[in-house]
């Protein structure tokens, strides 16, 4: 049986966040560091995907959202 918070990671990629004079990515906890963008799904909910931006230490998520709630121009 799968627990309520159990997700299957489909893909995880490393991303670099660098703060400059213009900050395109202003997120709490996102400094000049390497982060992971992770796509996952809940096996008990068909078609439900999650995108998470995680710190490289694995301490937690900085951003966690559903692609269904994101504006379409972010996904293209």
PDB file of C-alpha atoms in Angstrom:
ATOM      1  CA  UNK A   1       0.000   0.000   0.000  1.00  0.00           C
ATOM      2  CA  UNK A   2       1.212   3.498  -0.849  1.00  0.00           C
ATOM      3  CA  UNK A   3       1.253   6.167   1.866  1.00  0.00           C
ATOM      4  CA  UNK A   4      -0.440   9.551   1.382  1.00  0.00           C
ATOM      5  CA  UNK A   5       2.856  11.426   0.905  1.00  0.00           C
ATOM      6  CA  UNK A   6       4.550   8.789  -1.240  1.00  0.00           C
ATOM      7  CA  UNK A   7       5.644  10.115  -4.627  1.00  0.00           C
ATOM      8  CA  UNK A   8       7.497   8.522  -7.495  1.00  0.00           C
ATOM      9  CA  UNK A   9      10.242  10.771  -8.851  1.00  0.00           C
ATOM     10  CA  UNK A  10      10.066  10.773 -12.650  1.00  0.00           C
ATOM     11  CA  UNK A  11      12.886  13.221 -13.302  1.00  0.00           C
ATOM     12  CA  UNK A  12      15.283  15.372 -11.295  1.00  0.00           C
ATOM     13  CA  UNK A  13      17.700  17.884 -12.817  1.00  0.00           C
ATOM     14  CA  UNK A  14      20.265  20.195 -11.258  1.00  0.00           C
ATOM     15  CA  UNK A  15      19.785  23.911 -11.846  1.00  0.00           C
ATOM     16  CA  UNK A  16      22.017  26.823 -10.887  1.00  0.00           C
ATOM     17  CA  UNK A  17      20.544  29.968  -9.421  1.00  0.00           C
ATOM     18  CA  UNK A  18      22.708  33.060  -9.556  1.00  0.00           C
ATOM     19  CA  UNK A  19      21.570  36.380  -8.179  1.00  0.00           C
ATOM     20  CA  UNK A  20      22.522  39.361 -10.309  1.00  0.00           C
ATOM     21  CA  UNK A  21      21.415  42.983 -10.588  1.00  0.00           C
ATOM     22  CA  UNK A  22      18.204  41.693 -12.138  1.00  0.00           C
ATOM     23  CA  UNK A  23      16.837  38.771 -10.165  1.00  0.00           C
ATOM     24  CA  UNK A  24      14.659  36.569 -12.389  1.00  0.00           C
ATOM     25  CA  UNK A  25      14.249  34.019  -9.603  1.00  0.00           C
ATOM     26  CA  UNK A  26      13.487  35.579  -6.226  1.00  0.00           C
ATOM     27  CA  UNK A  27      12.514  32.719  -3.963  1.00  0.00           C
ATOM     28  CA  UNK A  28      13.009  32.349  -0.230  1.00  0.00           C
ATOM     29  CA  UNK A  29      15.995  30.096   0.338  1.00  0.00           C
ATOM     30  CA  UNK A  30      17.286  30.381  -3.225  1.00  0.00           C
ATOM     31  CA  UNK A  31      20.752  31.870  -2.961  1.00  0.00           C
ATOM     32  CA  UNK A  32      23.747  31.420  -5.240  1.00  0.00           C
ATOM     33  CA  UNK A  33      23.581  27.646  -5.102  1.00  0.00           C
ATOM     34  CA  UNK A  34      22.731  24.499  -7.008  1.00  0.00           C
ATOM     35  CA  UNK A  35      19.117  23.384  -6.702  1.00  0.00           C
ATOM     36  CA  UNK A  36      17.132  20.424  -8.035  1.00  0.00           C
ATOM     37  CA  UNK A  37      14.014  20.735 -10.179  1.00  0.00           C
ATOM     38  CA  UNK A  38      12.047  17.546  -9.612  1.00  0.00           C
ATOM     39  CA  UNK A  39       9.014  16.159 -11.443  1.00  0.00           C
ATOM     40  CA  UNK A  40       7.110  13.549  -9.459  1.00  0.00           C
ATOM     41  CA  UNK A  41       3.725  11.868  -9.328  1.00  0.00           C
ATOM     42  CA  UNK A  42       1.536  10.171  -6.750  1.00  0.00           C
ATOM     43  CA  UNK A  43       0.907   6.576  -7.918  1.00  0.00           C
ATOM     44  CA  UNK A  44      -2.508   6.575  -6.242  1.00  0.00           C
ATOM     45  CA  UNK A  45      -3.689   9.623  -8.257  1.00  0.00           C
ATOM     46  CA  UNK A  46      -3.547   9.033 -12.003  1.00  0.00           C
ATOM     47  CA  UNK A  47      -2.450  12.100 -13.951  1.00  0.00           C
ATOM     48  CA  UNK A  48      -1.455  14.147 -10.875  1.00  0.00           C
ATOM     49  CA  UNK A  49       2.052  15.541 -11.290  1.00  0.00           C
ATOM     50  CA  UNK A  50       4.078  17.846  -9.011  1.00  0.00           C
ATOM     51  CA  UNK A  51       7.007  20.141  -9.738  1.00  0.00           C
ATOM     52  CA  UNK A  52       9.305  20.905  -6.826  1.00  0.00           C
ATOM     53  CA  UNK A  53      12.366  23.080  -6.523  1.00  0.00           C
ATOM     54  CA  UNK A  54      14.517  21.558  -3.781  1.00  0.00           C
ATOM     55  CA  UNK A  55      17.760  22.620  -2.183  1.00  0.00           C
ATOM     56  CA  UNK A  56      20.743  20.398  -2.928  1.00  0.00           C
ATOM     57  CA  UNK A  57      21.088  19.261   0.689  1.00  0.00           C
ATOM     58  CA  UNK A  58      17.655  17.606   0.567  1.00  0.00           C
ATOM     59  CA  UNK A  59      16.503  19.602   3.601  1.00  0.00           C
ATOM     60  CA  UNK A  60      13.281  20.618   1.985  1.00  0.00           C
ATOM     61  CA  UNK A  61      11.345  22.155  -0.825  1.00  0.00           C
ATOM     62  CA  UNK A  62      11.605  25.798  -1.749  1.00  0.00           C
ATOM     63  CA  UNK A  63       8.669  25.664  -4.175  1.00  0.00           C
ATOM     64  CA  UNK A  64       6.124  22.898  -4.698  1.00  0.00           C
ATOM     65  CA  UNK A  65       3.358  23.265  -7.266  1.00  0.00           C
ATOM     66  CA  UNK A  66       1.043  21.462  -9.601  1.00  0.00           C
ATOM     67  CA  UNK A  67       1.537  21.993 -13.358  1.00  0.00           C
ATOM     68  CA  UNK A  68      -2.266  22.171 -13.677  1.00  0.00           C
ATOM     69  CA  UNK A  69      -2.316  25.412 -11.677  1.00  0.00           C
ATOM     70  CA  UNK A  70       0.591  27.048 -13.530  1.00  0.00           C
ATOM     71  CA  UNK A  71      -0.009  29.592 -16.300  1.00  0.00           C
ATOM     72  CA  UNK A  72       0.489  27.968 -19.708  1.00  0.00           C
ATOM     73  CA  UNK A  73       3.316  30.335 -20.716  1.00  0.00           C
ATOM     74  CA  UNK A  74       5.448  28.978 -17.832  1.00  0.00           C
ATOM     75  CA  UNK A  75       5.151  25.461 -19.211  1.00  0.00           C
ATOM     76  CA  UNK A  76       6.207  26.246 -22.789  1.00  0.00           C
TER      77      UNK A  76
END
